[in-house]
Amino acid sequence: MTVREVPVRGAGTAGGRAAAGPGGPRGRAGRPKGLVRVGPVAVAVRPRAVVVALGLLVLTVVASAATLTLGRLGIPLAELGTALSGGAEGRDAFVLERLRGPRLVVALGTGCALGLSGALFQSATRNPLGSPDVIGVAAGAGAGASAAALFLTGTVPVPVGALVGAVLAMVLVYLSTGTGFRNPGRLVVAGIGVAAICQAATQYVVYAMERDNASALTAYINGSLSSRSWEDATTIGLVLLVAAVPLLLLARPLGAGEMGDDIAQGLGAEPRRAKTCAVVLAIVLAAGAVAVAGPIAFIALTAPQVAKRLTRLPGPHLLLSGVTGALLLVVADLCAQQLPLFENLPVGIYTMAIGGAYLGLLILGERRRGRL
């Protein structure tokens, strides 16, 4: 008896659509529509996402211009173009090169890094309310900064202490899970425990220090962009540059992982390895942000969710999350600089307010839909 192979449409795929991969149906050339190649990497591009990205970029430019022009020391809007092209003199040169320029660039880079970090972490754990803050990055940074300020005064700079604290917290989380970063459930539980320990250590240091020193430390551990320099801007820029290639390589495996591990495995995405790499990269980005601005809260949590709700499309939305994070942090820092009610309030206080307002609106929306 002879058995012949009969081709079946869509065999081995989910409803025939998976044959084209996450990018959708294939065009005439055999390439899925909506995919753009960047070297060896294929990136999905959707019209709605492009429109949202352009809108966010325009808002970011407007907020950035407001940061440089508003207030008593602001550069007049009519002279901003000349100043940015290298023609700034006198007070305008001081504002652009020393006072607000570095602060703005650090805000853009830090917000982008936090947005990307949150998107990676939420995609890897499949938890829409997850962020690096949950697994102890921010708390570890605060404890490290506190230890440097109290025990190593004049020896180790506070930002270096924050970076070391964040790394040590992640090492402790990695060891305590027993499975590294591969199990999202254990990762979150271990992170909450480590974060609680680190917060207790931070509060002890704040209590033990003199009032003036404690006030300065409190401003840092809440997240601050005051007195930033071009060295800080270079640091966060290098972190983003190093992360660029891994982000491109992870975009498609994480997109496939949105359909479930079994389907992702069938598409050759290796979901476990992709999740581990995503968590590690999220930690690197968050640690870089902490090193230059302190543990700024809620940007990593809020930015990916805002990006996803604006596009109403599946996927990790890495680029959009980065742009959204940059916009949110620039707006929060603009409030910190210009609102007359509170002088020199750390920008982290405003990001907490933004995050709290977002979660409140989210709860109200879910109640209206009858889901809560």
Short mmCIF file of N, CA and C in Angstrom, two decimals, residues 186-269:
data_model
loop_
_atom_site.label_atom_id
_atom_site.label_comp_id
_atom_site.label_asym_id
_atom_site.label_seq_id
_atom_site.Cartn_x
_atom_site.Cartn_y
_atom_site.Cartn_z
N ARG A 186 8.60 32.99 40.55
CA ARG A 186 9.63 33.06 41.59
C ARG A 186 10.39 34.38 41.55
N LEU A 187 10.62 34.89 40.35
CA LEU A 187 11.34 36.14 40.19
C LEU A 187 10.62 37.28 40.89
N VAL A 188 9.32 37.37 40.70
CA VAL A 188 8.54 38.45 41.32
C VAL A 188 8.52 38.29 42.84
N VAL A 189 8.28 37.07 43.32
CA VAL A 189 8.21 36.84 44.77
C VAL A 189 9.55 37.15 45.43
N ALA A 190 10.64 36.66 44.84
CA ALA A 190 11.97 36.93 45.39
C ALA A 190 12.27 38.42 45.34
N GLY A 191 11.87 39.08 44.25
CA GLY A 191 12.12 40.51 44.12
C GLY A 191 11.40 41.32 45.17
N ILE A 192 10.17 40.95 45.48
CA ILE A 192 9.43 41.67 46.51
C ILE A 192 10.12 41.54 47.87
N GLY A 193 10.60 40.33 48.17
CA GLY A 193 11.31 40.12 49.44
C GLY A 193 12.59 40.92 49.52
N VAL A 194 13.39 40.88 48.45
CA VAL A 194 14.65 41.64 48.43
C VAL A 194 14.36 43.14 48.51
N ALA A 195 13.32 43.60 47.81
CA ALA A 195 12.98 45.03 47.85
C ALA A 195 12.61 45.46 49.26
N ALA A 196 11.88 44.62 49.99
CA ALA A 196 11.49 44.96 51.36
C ALA A 196 12.72 45.11 52.26
N ILE A 197 13.68 44.19 52.11
CA ILE A 197 14.91 44.26 52.90
C ILE A 197 15.69 45.53 52.58
N CYS A 198 15.81 45.84 51.29
CA CYS A 198 16.55 47.03 50.88
C CYS A 198 15.89 48.32 51.35
N GLN A 199 14.57 48.35 51.31
CA GLN A 199 13.87 49.55 51.78
C GLN A 199 14.05 49.73 53.28
N ALA A 200 14.07 48.63 54.02
CA ALA A 200 14.31 48.73 55.46
C ALA A 200 15.71 49.30 55.74
N ALA A 201 16.71 48.84 54.97
CA ALA A 201 18.06 49.35 55.13
C ALA A 201 18.13 50.84 54.79
N THR A 202 17.43 51.25 53.75
CA THR A 202 17.44 52.66 53.36
C THR A 202 16.81 53.53 54.44
N GLN A 203 15.69 53.11 54.96
CA GLN A 203 15.02 53.90 56.00
C GLN A 203 15.88 54.00 57.26
N TYR A 204 16.62 52.94 57.57
CA TYR A 204 17.52 53.00 58.73
C TYR A 204 18.59 54.07 58.52
N VAL A 205 19.17 54.10 57.33
CA VAL A 205 20.22 55.07 57.04
C VAL A 205 19.67 56.50 57.12
N VAL A 206 18.50 56.71 56.53
CA VAL A 206 17.89 58.05 56.57
C VAL A 206 17.63 58.47 58.01
N TYR A 207 17.21 57.54 58.83
CA TYR A 207 16.94 57.84 60.24
C TYR A 207 18.23 58.12 61.00
N ALA A 208 19.30 57.40 60.66
CA ALA A 208 20.55 57.51 61.41
C ALA A 208 21.37 58.74 61.02
N MET A 209 21.20 59.25 59.80
CA MET A 209 22.01 60.36 59.33
C MET A 209 21.52 61.68 59.91
N GLU A 210 22.40 62.70 59.85
CA GLU A 210 22.00 64.04 60.25
C GLU A 210 20.93 64.57 59.30
N ARG A 211 20.17 65.55 59.77
CA ARG A 211 19.00 66.02 59.01
C ARG A 211 19.38 66.55 57.64
N ASP A 212 20.43 67.37 57.54
CA ASP A 212 20.79 67.96 56.24
C ASP A 212 21.22 66.89 55.26
N ASN A 213 22.08 65.99 55.69
CA ASN A 213 22.52 64.91 54.81
C ASN A 213 21.37 64.00 54.43
N ALA A 214 20.48 63.74 55.36
CA ALA A 214 19.34 62.88 55.08
C ALA A 214 18.42 63.51 54.05
N SER A 215 18.27 64.84 54.09
CA SER A 215 17.42 65.52 53.11
C SER A 215 17.98 65.36 51.70
N ALA A 216 19.30 65.53 51.57
CA ALA A 216 19.93 65.37 50.25
C ALA A 216 19.81 63.94 49.76
N LEU A 217 19.99 62.98 50.67
CA LEU A 217 19.89 61.57 50.28
C LEU A 217 18.46 61.22 49.91
N THR A 218 17.48 61.75 50.64
CA THR A 218 16.08 61.48 50.33
C THR A 218 15.73 61.96 48.92
N ALA A 219 16.26 63.13 48.55
CA ALA A 219 16.01 63.64 47.19
C ALA A 219 16.58 62.68 46.16
N TYR A 220 17.74 62.11 46.41
CA TYR A 220 18.34 61.21 45.42
C TYR A 220 17.59 59.89 45.33
N ILE A 221 17.24 59.29 46.46
CA ILE A 221 16.61 57.97 46.41
C ILE A 221 15.17 58.05 45.91
N ASN A 222 14.60 59.26 45.83
CA ASN A 222 13.29 59.42 45.19
C ASN A 222 13.42 59.66 43.70
N GLY A 223 14.63 59.84 43.22
CA GLY A 223 14.87 60.12 41.82
C GLY A 223 14.98 61.61 41.57
N SER A 224 16.13 62.07 41.07
CA SER A 224 16.34 63.49 40.87
C SER A 224 17.13 63.73 39.59
N LEU A 225 16.79 64.81 38.89
CA LEU A 225 17.51 65.20 37.67
C LEU A 225 18.23 66.54 37.85
N SER A 226 18.24 67.07 39.04
CA SER A 226 18.91 68.35 39.26
C SER A 226 20.43 68.15 39.23
N SER A 227 21.12 69.19 38.74
CA SER A 227 22.59 69.19 38.68
C SER A 227 23.15 68.05 37.85
N ARG A 228 22.45 67.67 36.79
CA ARG A 228 23.00 66.65 35.90
C ARG A 228 24.05 67.27 34.98
N SER A 229 24.98 66.45 34.52
CA SER A 229 26.08 66.92 33.68
C SER A 229 26.09 66.17 32.35
N TRP A 230 26.94 66.63 31.44
CA TRP A 230 27.07 65.93 30.17
C TRP A 230 27.69 64.55 30.35
N GLU A 231 28.45 64.35 31.44
CA GLU A 231 28.97 63.01 31.72
C GLU A 231 27.83 62.04 32.02
N ASP A 232 26.82 62.51 32.75
CA ASP A 232 25.64 61.68 33.01
C ASP A 232 24.90 61.37 31.71
N ALA A 233 24.78 62.39 30.84
CA ALA A 233 24.12 62.18 29.56
C ALA A 233 24.88 61.17 28.71
N THR A 234 26.21 61.24 28.75
CA THR A 234 27.02 60.27 28.00
C THR A 234 26.83 58.87 28.54
N THR A 235 26.74 58.74 29.86
CA THR A 235 26.58 57.42 30.48
C THR A 235 25.28 56.75 30.04
N ILE A 236 24.17 57.46 30.13
CA ILE A 236 22.90 56.84 29.74
C ILE A 236 22.84 56.64 28.24
N GLY A 237 23.50 57.50 27.47
CA GLY A 237 23.56 57.31 26.02
C GLY A 237 24.31 56.04 25.66
N LEU A 238 25.41 55.77 26.34
CA LEU A 238 26.17 54.56 26.07
C LEU A 238 25.38 53.31 26.45
N VAL A 239 24.63 53.38 27.55
CA VAL A 239 23.79 52.25 27.95
C VAL A 239 22.76 51.93 26.87
N LEU A 240 22.12 52.97 26.34
CA LEU A 240 21.13 52.76 25.28
C LEU A 240 21.79 52.24 24.01
N LEU A 241 22.97 52.72 23.71
CA LEU A 241 23.67 52.28 22.50
C LEU A 241 24.04 50.80 22.61
N VAL A 242 24.53 50.39 23.77
CA VAL A 242 24.89 48.98 23.97
C VAL A 242 23.66 48.10 23.89
N ALA A 243 22.51 48.60 24.36
CA ALA A 243 21.28 47.79 24.38
C ALA A 243 20.58 47.74 23.04
N ALA A 244 20.97 48.58 22.08
CA ALA A 244 20.22 48.70 20.82
C ALA A 244 20.17 47.39 20.05
N VAL A 245 21.31 46.74 19.85
CA VAL A 245 21.35 45.50 19.06
C VAL A 245 20.60 44.37 19.76
N PRO A 246 20.82 44.13 21.06
CA PRO A 246 20.01 43.09 21.73
C PRO A 246 18.52 43.37 21.66
N LEU A 247 18.11 44.63 21.72
CA LEU A 247 16.69 44.96 21.62
C LEU A 247 16.13 44.55 20.26
N LEU A 248 16.88 44.82 19.19
CA LEU A 248 16.44 44.41 17.86
C LEU A 248 16.32 42.90 17.75
N LEU A 249 17.28 42.20 18.33
CA LEU A 249 17.27 40.74 18.25
C LEU A 249 16.16 40.12 19.08
N LEU A 250 15.76 40.80 20.17
CA LEU A 250 14.74 40.24 21.06
C LEU A 250 13.32 40.59 20.63
N ALA A 251 13.16 41.59 19.77
CA ALA A 251 11.82 42.07 19.43
C ALA A 251 10.95 40.96 18.86
N ARG A 252 11.46 40.20 17.91
CA ARG A 252 10.63 39.17 17.28
C ARG A 252 10.39 37.97 18.20
N PRO A 253 11.41 37.43 18.90
CA PRO A 253 11.11 36.33 19.84
C PRO A 253 10.09 36.71 20.91
N LEU A 254 10.18 37.93 21.42
CA LEU A 254 9.22 38.35 22.43
C LEU A 254 7.83 38.51 21.83
N GLY A 255 7.76 38.98 20.58
CA GLY A 255 6.47 39.06 19.91
C GLY A 255 5.85 37.70 19.71
N ALA A 256 6.67 36.71 19.34
CA ALA A 256 6.17 35.35 19.20
C ALA A 256 5.73 34.79 20.55
N GLY A 257 6.44 35.18 21.62
CA GLY A 257 6.09 34.70 22.95
C GLY A 257 4.75 35.18 23.43
N GLU A 258 4.23 36.29 22.83
CA GLU A 258 2.90 36.78 23.20
C GLU A 258 1.82 35.75 22.86
N MET A 259 2.10 34.84 21.91
CA MET A 259 1.12 33.83 21.50
C MET A 259 1.20 32.57 22.34
N GLY A 260 2.14 32.53 23.30
CA GLY A 260 2.30 31.34 24.14
C GLY A 260 3.60 30.64 23.86
N ASP A 261 4.11 29.95 24.87
CA ASP A 261 5.41 29.29 24.74
C ASP A 261 5.39 28.18 23.70
N ASP A 262 4.30 27.44 23.62
CA ASP A 262 4.25 26.32 22.68
C ASP A 262 4.34 26.80 21.24
N ILE A 263 3.56 27.83 20.90
CA ILE A 263 3.59 28.36 19.54
C ILE A 263 4.94 29.02 19.27
N ALA A 264 5.46 29.75 20.25
CA ALA A 264 6.77 30.38 20.07
C ALA A 264 7.86 29.35 19.84
N GLN A 265 7.77 28.24 20.58
CA GLN A 265 8.74 27.16 20.40
C GLN A 265 8.60 26.58 18.99
N GLY A 266 7.38 26.42 18.52
CA GLY A 266 7.16 25.90 17.18
C GLY A 266 7.70 26.81 16.10
N LEU A 267 7.72 28.13 16.37
CA LEU A 267 8.26 29.09 15.42
C LEU A 267 9.76 29.29 15.57
N GLY A 268 10.38 28.51 16.47
CA GLY A 268 11.83 28.58 16.64
C GLY A 268 12.30 29.76 17.46
N ALA A 269 11.44 30.29 18.33
CA ALA A 269 11.79 31.50 19.06
C ALA A 269 12.56 31.23 20.35
#
